[in-house]
Coordinates of C-alpha atoms in Angstrom, one line a residue:
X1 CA -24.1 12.8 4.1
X2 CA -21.3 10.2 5.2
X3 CA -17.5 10.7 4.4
X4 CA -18.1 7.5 2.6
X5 CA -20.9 8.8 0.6
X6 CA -18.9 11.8 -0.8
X7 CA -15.8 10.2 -1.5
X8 CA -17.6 7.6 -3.8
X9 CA -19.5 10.7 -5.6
X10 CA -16.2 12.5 -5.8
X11 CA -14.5 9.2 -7.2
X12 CA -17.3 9.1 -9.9
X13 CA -17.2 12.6 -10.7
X14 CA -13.3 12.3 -11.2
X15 CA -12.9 9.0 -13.3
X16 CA -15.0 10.1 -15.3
X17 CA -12.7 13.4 -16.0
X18 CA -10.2 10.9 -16.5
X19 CA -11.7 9.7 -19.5
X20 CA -12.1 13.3 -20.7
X21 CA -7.8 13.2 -20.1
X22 CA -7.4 9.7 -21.9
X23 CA -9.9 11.4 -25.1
X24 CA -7.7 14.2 -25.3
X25 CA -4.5 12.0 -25.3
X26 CA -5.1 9.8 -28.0
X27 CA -2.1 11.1 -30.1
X28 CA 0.3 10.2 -27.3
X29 CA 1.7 6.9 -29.4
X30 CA 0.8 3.9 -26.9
X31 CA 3.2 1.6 -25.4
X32 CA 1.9 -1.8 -23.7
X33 CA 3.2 -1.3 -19.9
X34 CA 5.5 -4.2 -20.4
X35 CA 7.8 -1.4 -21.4
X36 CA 8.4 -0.6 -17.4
X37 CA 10.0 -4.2 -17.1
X38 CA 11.7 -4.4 -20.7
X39 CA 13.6 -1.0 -19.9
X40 CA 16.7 -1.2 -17.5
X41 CA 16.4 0.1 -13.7
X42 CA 19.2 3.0 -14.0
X43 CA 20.3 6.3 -12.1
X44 CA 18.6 9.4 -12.9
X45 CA 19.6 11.8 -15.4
X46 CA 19.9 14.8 -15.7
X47 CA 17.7 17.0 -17.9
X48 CA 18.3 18.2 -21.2
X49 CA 16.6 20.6 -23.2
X50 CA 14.1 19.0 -25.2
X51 CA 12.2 20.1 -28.5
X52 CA 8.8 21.6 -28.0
X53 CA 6.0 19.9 -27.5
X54 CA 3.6 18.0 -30.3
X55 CA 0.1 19.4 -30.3
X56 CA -2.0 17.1 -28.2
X57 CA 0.8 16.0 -26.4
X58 CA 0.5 15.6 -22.6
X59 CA 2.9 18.8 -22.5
X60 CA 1.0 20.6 -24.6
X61 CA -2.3 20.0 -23.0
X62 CA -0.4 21.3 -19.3
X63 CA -0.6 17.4 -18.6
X64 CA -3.4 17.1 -15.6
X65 CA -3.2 20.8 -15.8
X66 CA -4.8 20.5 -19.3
X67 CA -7.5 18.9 -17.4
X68 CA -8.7 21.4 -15.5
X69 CA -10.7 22.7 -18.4
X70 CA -12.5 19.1 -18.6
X71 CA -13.7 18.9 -15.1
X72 CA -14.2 22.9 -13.8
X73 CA -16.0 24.3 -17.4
X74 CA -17.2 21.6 -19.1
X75 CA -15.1 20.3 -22.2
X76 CA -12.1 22.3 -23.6
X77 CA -10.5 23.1 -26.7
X78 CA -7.0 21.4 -26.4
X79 CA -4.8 24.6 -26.7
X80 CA -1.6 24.6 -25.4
X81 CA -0.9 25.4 -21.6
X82 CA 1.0 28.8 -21.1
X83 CA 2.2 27.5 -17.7
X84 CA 4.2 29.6 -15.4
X85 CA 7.9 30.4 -16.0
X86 CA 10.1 29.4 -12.6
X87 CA 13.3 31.3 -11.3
X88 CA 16.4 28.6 -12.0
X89 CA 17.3 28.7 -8.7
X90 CA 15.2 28.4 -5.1
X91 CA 15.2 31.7 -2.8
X92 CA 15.8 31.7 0.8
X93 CA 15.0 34.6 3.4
X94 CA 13.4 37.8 3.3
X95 CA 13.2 36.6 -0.6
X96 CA 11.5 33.5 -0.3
X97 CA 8.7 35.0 2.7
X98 CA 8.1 38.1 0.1
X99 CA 7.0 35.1 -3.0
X100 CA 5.3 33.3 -0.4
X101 CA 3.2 36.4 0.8
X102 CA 2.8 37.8 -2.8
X103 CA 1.3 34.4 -4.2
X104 CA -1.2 34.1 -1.1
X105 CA -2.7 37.0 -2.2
X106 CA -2.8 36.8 -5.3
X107 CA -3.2 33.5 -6.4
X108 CA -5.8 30.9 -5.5
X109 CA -4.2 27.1 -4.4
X110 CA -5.5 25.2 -7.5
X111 CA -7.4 25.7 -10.8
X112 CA -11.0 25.3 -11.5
X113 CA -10.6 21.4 -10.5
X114 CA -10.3 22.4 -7.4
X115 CA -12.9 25.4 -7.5
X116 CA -15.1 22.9 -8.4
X117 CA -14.5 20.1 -5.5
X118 CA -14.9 22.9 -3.4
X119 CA -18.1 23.8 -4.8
X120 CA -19.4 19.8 -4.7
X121 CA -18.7 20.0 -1.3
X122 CA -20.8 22.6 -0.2
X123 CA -23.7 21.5 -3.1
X124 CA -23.3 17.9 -3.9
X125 CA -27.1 17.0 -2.5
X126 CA -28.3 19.2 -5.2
X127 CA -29.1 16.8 -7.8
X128 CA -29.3 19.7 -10.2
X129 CA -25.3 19.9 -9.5
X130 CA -25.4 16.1 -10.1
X131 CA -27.1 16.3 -13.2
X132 CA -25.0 19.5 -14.6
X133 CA -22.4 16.9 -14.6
X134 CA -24.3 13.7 -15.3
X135 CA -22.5 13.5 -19.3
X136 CA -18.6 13.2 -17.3
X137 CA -20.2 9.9 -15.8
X138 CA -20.7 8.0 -19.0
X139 CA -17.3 8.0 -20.2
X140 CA -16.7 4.0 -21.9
X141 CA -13.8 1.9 -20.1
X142 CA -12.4 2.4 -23.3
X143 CA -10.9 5.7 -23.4
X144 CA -9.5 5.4 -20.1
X145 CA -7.3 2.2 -21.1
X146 CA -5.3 3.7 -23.8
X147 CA -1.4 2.9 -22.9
X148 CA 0.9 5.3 -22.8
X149 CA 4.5 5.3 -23.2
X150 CA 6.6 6.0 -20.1
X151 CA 9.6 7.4 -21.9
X152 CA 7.6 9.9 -24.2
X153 CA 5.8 10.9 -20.5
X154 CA 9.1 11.0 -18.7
X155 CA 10.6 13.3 -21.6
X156 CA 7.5 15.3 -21.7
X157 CA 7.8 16.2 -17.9
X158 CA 11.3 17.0 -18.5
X159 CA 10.2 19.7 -20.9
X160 CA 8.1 20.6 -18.6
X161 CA 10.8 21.2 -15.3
X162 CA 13.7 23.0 -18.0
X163 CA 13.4 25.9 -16.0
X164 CA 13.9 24.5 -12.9
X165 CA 17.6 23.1 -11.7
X166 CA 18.7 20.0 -12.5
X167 CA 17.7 16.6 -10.8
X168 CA 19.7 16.1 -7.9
X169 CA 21.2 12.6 -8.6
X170 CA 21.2 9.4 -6.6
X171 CA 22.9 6.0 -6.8
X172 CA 21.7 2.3 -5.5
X173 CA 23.3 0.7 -2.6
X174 CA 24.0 -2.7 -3.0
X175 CA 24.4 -5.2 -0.5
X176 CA 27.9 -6.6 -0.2
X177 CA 28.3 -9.9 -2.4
X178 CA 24.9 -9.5 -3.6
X179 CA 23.7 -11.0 -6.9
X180 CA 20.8 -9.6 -9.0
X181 CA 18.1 -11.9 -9.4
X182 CA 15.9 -12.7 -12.1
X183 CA 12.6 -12.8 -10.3
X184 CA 13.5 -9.4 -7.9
X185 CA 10.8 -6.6 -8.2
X186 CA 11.6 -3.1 -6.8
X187 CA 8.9 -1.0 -4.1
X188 CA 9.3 2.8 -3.9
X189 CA 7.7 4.7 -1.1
X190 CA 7.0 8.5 -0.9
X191 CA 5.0 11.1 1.3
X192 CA 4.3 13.0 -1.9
X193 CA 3.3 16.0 0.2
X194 CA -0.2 17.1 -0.5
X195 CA -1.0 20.0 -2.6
X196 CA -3.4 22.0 -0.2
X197 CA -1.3 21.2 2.6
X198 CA 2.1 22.4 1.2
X199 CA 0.7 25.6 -0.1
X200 CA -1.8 25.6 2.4
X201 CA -0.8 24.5 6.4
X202 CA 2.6 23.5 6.0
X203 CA 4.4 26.7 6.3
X204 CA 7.4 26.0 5.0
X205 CA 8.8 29.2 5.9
X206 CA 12.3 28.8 3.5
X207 CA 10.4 27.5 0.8
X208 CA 9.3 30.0 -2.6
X209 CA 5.5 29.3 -3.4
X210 CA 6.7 29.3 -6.8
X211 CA 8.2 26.4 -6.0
X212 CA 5.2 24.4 -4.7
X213 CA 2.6 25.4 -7.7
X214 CA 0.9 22.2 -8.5
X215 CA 1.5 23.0 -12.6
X216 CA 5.0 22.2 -12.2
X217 CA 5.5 20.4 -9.1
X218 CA 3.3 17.4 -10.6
X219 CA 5.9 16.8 -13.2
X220 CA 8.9 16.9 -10.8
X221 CA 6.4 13.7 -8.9
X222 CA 5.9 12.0 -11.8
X223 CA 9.5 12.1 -12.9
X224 CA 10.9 10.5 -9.9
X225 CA 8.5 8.3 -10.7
X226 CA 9.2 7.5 -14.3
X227 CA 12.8 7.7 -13.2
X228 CA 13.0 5.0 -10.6
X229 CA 9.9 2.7 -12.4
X230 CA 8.6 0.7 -9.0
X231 CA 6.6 -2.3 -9.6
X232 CA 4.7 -1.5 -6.5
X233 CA 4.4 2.0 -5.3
X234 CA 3.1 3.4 -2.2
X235 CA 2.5 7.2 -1.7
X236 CA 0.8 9.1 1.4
X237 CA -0.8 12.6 1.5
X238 CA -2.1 11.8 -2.2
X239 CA -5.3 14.7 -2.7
X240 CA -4.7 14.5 -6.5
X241 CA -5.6 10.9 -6.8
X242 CA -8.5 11.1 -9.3
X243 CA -7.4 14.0 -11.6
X244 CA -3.7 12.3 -12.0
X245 CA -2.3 10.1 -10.4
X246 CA -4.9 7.3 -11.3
X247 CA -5.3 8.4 -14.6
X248 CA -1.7 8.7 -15.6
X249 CA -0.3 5.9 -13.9
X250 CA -3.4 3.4 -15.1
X251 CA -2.4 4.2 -18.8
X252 CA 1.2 3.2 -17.4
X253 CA 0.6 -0.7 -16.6
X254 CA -0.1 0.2 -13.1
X255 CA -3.5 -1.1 -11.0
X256 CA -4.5 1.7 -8.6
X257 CA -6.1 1.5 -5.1
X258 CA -6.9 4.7 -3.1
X259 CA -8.3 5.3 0.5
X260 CA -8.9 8.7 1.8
X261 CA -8.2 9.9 5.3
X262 CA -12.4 10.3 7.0
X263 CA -11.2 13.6 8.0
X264 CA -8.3 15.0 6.1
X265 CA -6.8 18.2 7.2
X266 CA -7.0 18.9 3.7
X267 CA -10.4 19.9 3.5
X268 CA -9.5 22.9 6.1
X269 CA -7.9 24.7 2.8
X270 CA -9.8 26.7 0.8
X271 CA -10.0 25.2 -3.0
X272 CA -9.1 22.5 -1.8
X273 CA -9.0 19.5 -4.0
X274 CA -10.5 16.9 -1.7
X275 CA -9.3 14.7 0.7
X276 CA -5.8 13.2 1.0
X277 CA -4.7 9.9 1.7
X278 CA -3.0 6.7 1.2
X279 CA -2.5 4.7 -2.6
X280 CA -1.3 1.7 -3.9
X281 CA -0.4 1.2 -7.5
X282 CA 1.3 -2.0 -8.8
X283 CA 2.5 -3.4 -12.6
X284 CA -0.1 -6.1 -14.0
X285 CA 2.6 -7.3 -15.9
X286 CA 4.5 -8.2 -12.7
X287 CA 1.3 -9.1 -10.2
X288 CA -2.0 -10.0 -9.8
X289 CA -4.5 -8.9 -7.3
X290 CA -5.8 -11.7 -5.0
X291 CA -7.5 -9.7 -2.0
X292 CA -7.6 -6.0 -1.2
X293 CA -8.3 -4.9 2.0
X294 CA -8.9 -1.2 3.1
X295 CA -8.0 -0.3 6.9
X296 CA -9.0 2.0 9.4
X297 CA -6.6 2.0 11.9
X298 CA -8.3 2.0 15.6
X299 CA -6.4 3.5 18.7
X300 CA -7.6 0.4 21.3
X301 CA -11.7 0.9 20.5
X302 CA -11.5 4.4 19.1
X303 CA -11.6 4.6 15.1
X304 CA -8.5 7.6 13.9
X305 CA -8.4 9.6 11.3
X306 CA -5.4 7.3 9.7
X307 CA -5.8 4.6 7.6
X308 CA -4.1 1.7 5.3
X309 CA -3.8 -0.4 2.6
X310 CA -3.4 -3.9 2.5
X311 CA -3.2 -5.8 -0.9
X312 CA -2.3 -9.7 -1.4
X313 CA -0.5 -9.9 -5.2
X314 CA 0.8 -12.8 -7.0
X315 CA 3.9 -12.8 -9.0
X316 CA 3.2 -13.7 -12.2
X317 CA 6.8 -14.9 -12.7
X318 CA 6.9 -17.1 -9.4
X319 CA 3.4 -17.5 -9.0
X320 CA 4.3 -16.8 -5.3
X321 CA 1.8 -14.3 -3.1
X322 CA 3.4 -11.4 -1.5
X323 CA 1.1 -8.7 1.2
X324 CA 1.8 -5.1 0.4
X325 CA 1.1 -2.2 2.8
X326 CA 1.0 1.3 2.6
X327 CA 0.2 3.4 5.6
X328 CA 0.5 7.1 7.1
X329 CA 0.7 7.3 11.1
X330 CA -0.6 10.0 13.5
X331 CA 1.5 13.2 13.3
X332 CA 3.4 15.3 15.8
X333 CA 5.1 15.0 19.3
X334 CA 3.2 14.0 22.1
X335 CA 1.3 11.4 20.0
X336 CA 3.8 8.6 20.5
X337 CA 1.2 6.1 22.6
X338 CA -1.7 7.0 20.2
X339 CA 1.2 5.6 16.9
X340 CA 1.7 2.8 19.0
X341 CA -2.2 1.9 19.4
X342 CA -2.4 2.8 15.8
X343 CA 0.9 0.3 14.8
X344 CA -0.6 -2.3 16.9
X345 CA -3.5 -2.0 15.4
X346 CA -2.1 -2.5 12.0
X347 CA 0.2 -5.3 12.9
X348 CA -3.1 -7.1 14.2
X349 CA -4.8 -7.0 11.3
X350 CA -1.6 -8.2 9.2
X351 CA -1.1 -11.1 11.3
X352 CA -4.8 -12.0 9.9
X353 CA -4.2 -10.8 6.7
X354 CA -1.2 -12.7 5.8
X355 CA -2.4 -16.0 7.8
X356 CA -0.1 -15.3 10.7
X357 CA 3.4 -14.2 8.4
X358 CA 2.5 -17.3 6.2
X359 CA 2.1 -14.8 3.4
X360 CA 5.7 -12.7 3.2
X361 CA 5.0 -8.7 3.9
X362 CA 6.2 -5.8 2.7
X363 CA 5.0 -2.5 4.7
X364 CA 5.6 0.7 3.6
X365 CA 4.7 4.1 5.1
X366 CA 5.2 7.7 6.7
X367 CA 5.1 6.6 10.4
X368 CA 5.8 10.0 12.2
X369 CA 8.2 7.7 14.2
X370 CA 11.8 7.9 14.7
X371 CA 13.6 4.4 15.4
X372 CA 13.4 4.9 19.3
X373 CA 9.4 5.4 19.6
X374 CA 7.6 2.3 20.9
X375 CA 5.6 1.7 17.9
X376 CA 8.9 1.3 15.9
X377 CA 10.3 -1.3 18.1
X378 CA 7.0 -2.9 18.2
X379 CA 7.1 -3.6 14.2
X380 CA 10.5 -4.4 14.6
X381 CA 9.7 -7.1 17.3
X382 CA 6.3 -8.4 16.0
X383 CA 5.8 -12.4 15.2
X384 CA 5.5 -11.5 11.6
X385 CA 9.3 -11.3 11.2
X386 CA 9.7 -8.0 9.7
X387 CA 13.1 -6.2 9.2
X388 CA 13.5 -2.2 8.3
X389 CA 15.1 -2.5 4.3
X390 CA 17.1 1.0 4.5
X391 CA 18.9 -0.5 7.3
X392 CA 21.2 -1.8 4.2
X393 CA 22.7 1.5 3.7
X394 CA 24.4 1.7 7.1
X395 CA 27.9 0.3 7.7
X396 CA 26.5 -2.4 10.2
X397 CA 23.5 -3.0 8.7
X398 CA 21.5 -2.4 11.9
X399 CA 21.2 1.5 12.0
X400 CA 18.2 3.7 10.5
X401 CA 19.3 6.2 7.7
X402 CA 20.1 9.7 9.5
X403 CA 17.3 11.3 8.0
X404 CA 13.9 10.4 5.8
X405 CA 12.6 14.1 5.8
X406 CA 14.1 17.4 6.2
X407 CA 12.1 20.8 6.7
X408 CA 12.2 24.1 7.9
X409 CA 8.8 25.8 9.9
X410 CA 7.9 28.4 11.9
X411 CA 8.8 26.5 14.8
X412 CA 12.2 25.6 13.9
X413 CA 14.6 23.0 11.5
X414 CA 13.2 19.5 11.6
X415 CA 15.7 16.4 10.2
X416 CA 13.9 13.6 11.0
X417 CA 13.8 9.5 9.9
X418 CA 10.1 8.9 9.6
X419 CA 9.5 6.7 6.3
X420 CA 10.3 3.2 5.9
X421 CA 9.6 -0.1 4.2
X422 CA 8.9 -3.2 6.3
X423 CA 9.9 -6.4 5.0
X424 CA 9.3 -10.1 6.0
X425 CA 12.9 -11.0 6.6
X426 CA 12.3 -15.1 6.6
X427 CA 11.5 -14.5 3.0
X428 CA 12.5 -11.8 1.1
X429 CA 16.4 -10.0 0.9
X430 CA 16.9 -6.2 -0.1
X431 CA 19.3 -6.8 -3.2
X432 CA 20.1 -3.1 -3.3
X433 CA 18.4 0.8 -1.8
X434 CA 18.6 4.3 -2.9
X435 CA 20.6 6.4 -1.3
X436 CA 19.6 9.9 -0.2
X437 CA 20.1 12.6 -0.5
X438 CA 23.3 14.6 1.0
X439 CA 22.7 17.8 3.2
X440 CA 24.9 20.0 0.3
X441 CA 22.2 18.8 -2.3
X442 CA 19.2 19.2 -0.1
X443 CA 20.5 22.9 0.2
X444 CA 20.1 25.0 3.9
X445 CA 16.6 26.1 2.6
X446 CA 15.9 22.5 2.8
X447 CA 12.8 20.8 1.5
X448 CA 10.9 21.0 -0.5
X449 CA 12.3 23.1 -3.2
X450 CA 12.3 24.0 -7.1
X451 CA 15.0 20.5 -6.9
X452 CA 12.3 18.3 -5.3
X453 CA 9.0 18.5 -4.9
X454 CA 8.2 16.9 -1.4
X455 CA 9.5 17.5 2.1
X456 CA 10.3 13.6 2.5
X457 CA 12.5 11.8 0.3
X458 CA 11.4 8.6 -1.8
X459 CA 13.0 5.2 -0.6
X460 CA 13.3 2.6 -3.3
X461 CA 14.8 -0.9 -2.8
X462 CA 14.9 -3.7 -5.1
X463 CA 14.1 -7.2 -3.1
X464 CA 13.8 -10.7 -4.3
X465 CA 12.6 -14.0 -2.8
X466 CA 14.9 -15.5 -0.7
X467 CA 15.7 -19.5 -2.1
X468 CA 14.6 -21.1 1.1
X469 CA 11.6 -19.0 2.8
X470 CA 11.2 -21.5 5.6
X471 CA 15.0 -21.2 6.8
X472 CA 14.7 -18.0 8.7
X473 CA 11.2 -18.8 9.7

């Protein structure tokens, strides 16, 4: 059976869980998703301790933990989620490698969502395994578009991390004499880090597996998330797509696009929860989808194992079209010619896309690429015009942030710039960027860690249109 094949069964068999989730959080009191835009944009806080949690609440139901019970043993009763308690501080050393070898033993990756994409896998030609599932699969469109309010679901995953430290705070970077604009929109992107790879391949060898337990480390996700409130958001590594992210985020305003890697070194993980890849998720308060288009990147004639996203919106304010990209590049030194292919690949199929650069572009991604590699200089010399946005936060405004992703492996310390988002310079302007963050509140165990839940750090920038497009052009 194809890669195609299984992904669209697995994409069945998971939206329809979804539903289950949405049925089970009816109490949550709804909120239209116009909320996102009516609220401020404003610096994280820092947590608080919160009163418990309301019975049926997402809290209370472990969130998309509560919804292991939907999709692994058939409907549950909504009890409330014991969870797992979490030291208030990370552990380094002899410490850290002790929890790490302690919970491989002793505790599987996932929960039975996961035991049972792993047993689809292996079974999923059986159609008595289809039909033991056949009732998830006639969930109604209506369950799953219940709103739901981001602040309740922002407070609720703050009761959720109060045993964990506090959010490590950053502030926006505005560019000098810069004026916010009424029709600017704000793009975050984030290598997310996926679950069976983090507790799985990675090796973060400083890093407590406490730490990376999905039960916990999904709320610490969505509440840099809820904090920061993108209109368009682009994630990599994403292997938790159909149990949460679209799910949650759908009932949040946001429409959702997906694309799984053919191969993802996921599925080398036992309990694995399926594949990882790229998504897309954008307001349809703020935009409109005109064309979506879902990329395999080729290295000259050969097909790769990475892929993108390309989506054409319209602003529903301007009424003007805008390209959005999210893509993941080959990993690892020694690959540098095979990025490039890749990057050339993708800028080919942009140039077509946005009718040679006549529709503006914004490209975000985890390129595996620091600013000197060839496929770097390639987007930043292509006909399409495009310009690196965290550029803004340097002193000239030419120079790359000093880091994007900092880890620690078997192998050594790695502080590396990787991430960045694209922009068509002729007709956009960065109004302002998060800043990172510093090495004292990354920590010397580095990341991730019970502060942050990924080993790459989330860049955010707010853009607007630029008042003449053509000028620059």
């Amino acid at each position: 059976m194809s890669t195609d094949i299984l992904c669209a069964d697995y994409r069945g068999m998971y939206q329809s869980a979804a539903g289950r989730l949405c049925s089970a959080l009816r109490d949550v009191p709804a909120l239209c998703a116009s909320s996102l835009r009516q609220q401020p944009h404003h610096s994280p806080v820092k947590r608080r301790a919160l009163s418990p949690p309301v019975p049926g609440s997402l809290v209370s139901l472990g969130c998309c933990h509560g919804l292991a019970g939907w999709i692994g043993d058939g409907p549950a009763k909504a009890v409330p989620s014991q969870g797992t308690a979490a030291p208030s501080a990370p552990t380094g050393g002899a410490t850290g490698t002790a929890a790490r070898s302690a919970s491989r033993s002793g505790c599987s990756m996932g929960n039975s969502t996961s035991r049972l994409y792993s047993a689809l896998a292996k079974t999923l030609g059986s159609t008595a395994a289809i039909a033991q599932h056949q009732e998830y699969l006639e969930e109604s469109e209506h369950e799953q578009s219940d709103p739901l309010d981001p602040k309740d679901l922002l407070e609720e995953c703050q009761v959720a991390l109060q045993g964990r430290p506090a959010r490590l705070n950053r502030e926006f970077v505005s560019r000098r004499n810069d004026f916010s604009s009424s029709n600017s929109f704000r793009v975050m992107q984030w290598n997310i880090l996926a679950q069976a790879l983090g507790e799985g391949k990675d090796n973060f060898i400083k890093c407590p597996m406490e730490a990376l337990k999905w039960e916990e480390r999904k709320y610490l996700i969505l509440e840099e998330i809820l904090i920061y409130r993108p209109d368009v958001l682009c994630l990599q590594e994403v292997d938790h797509y159909f149990d949460t992210f679209q799910p949650i985020l759908s009932r949040l305003g946001y429409q959702c696009t997906f694309l799984a890697k053919p191969w993802s070194p996921c599925l080398d993980v036992e309990h694995n929860n399926g594949p990882d890849g790229c998504a897309l998720f954008f307001l349809q308060d703020r935009f409109q989808l005109v064309s979506s288009a879902k990329l395999r990147l080729s290295a000259r004639t050969l097909k790769t194992n990475q892929v993108a996203i390309a989506e054409i919106l319209q602003c529903n304010e301007t009424g003007r079209l805008l390209c959005f990209v999210v893509t993941h590049l080959k990993a690892r030194t020694g690959w540098e010619r095979f990025r490039l292919a890749q990057g050339t690949d993708l800028l080919r199929n942009l140039e077509s896309i946005t009718q040679g650069a006549k529709i503006p572009l914004v490209v975000c991604g985890d390129f595996n690429a620091e600013p000197t590699e060839e496929v770097y200089k390639r987007f930043a010399s292509s006909s399409l015009n495009l310009n690196s946005a965290y550029k803004v936060l340097s002193d000239d405004g030419e120079t790359e942030p000093p880091y994007t992703t900092w880890k620690i492996r078997p192998t050594g310390e790695s502080c590396n710039t990787l991430d960045y988002i694209w922009y068509s310079q002729h007709a956009l302007k960065v109004n302002s960027a998060l800043s990172l963050l510093t090495e004292e509140q990354i920590g010397p165990n580095r990341l991730p860690s019970f502060n942050y839940p990924s080993d790459h750090l989330s860049l955010v920038c707010n853009f607007s249109f630029n008042m003449d497009p053509d000028r620059l052009l």
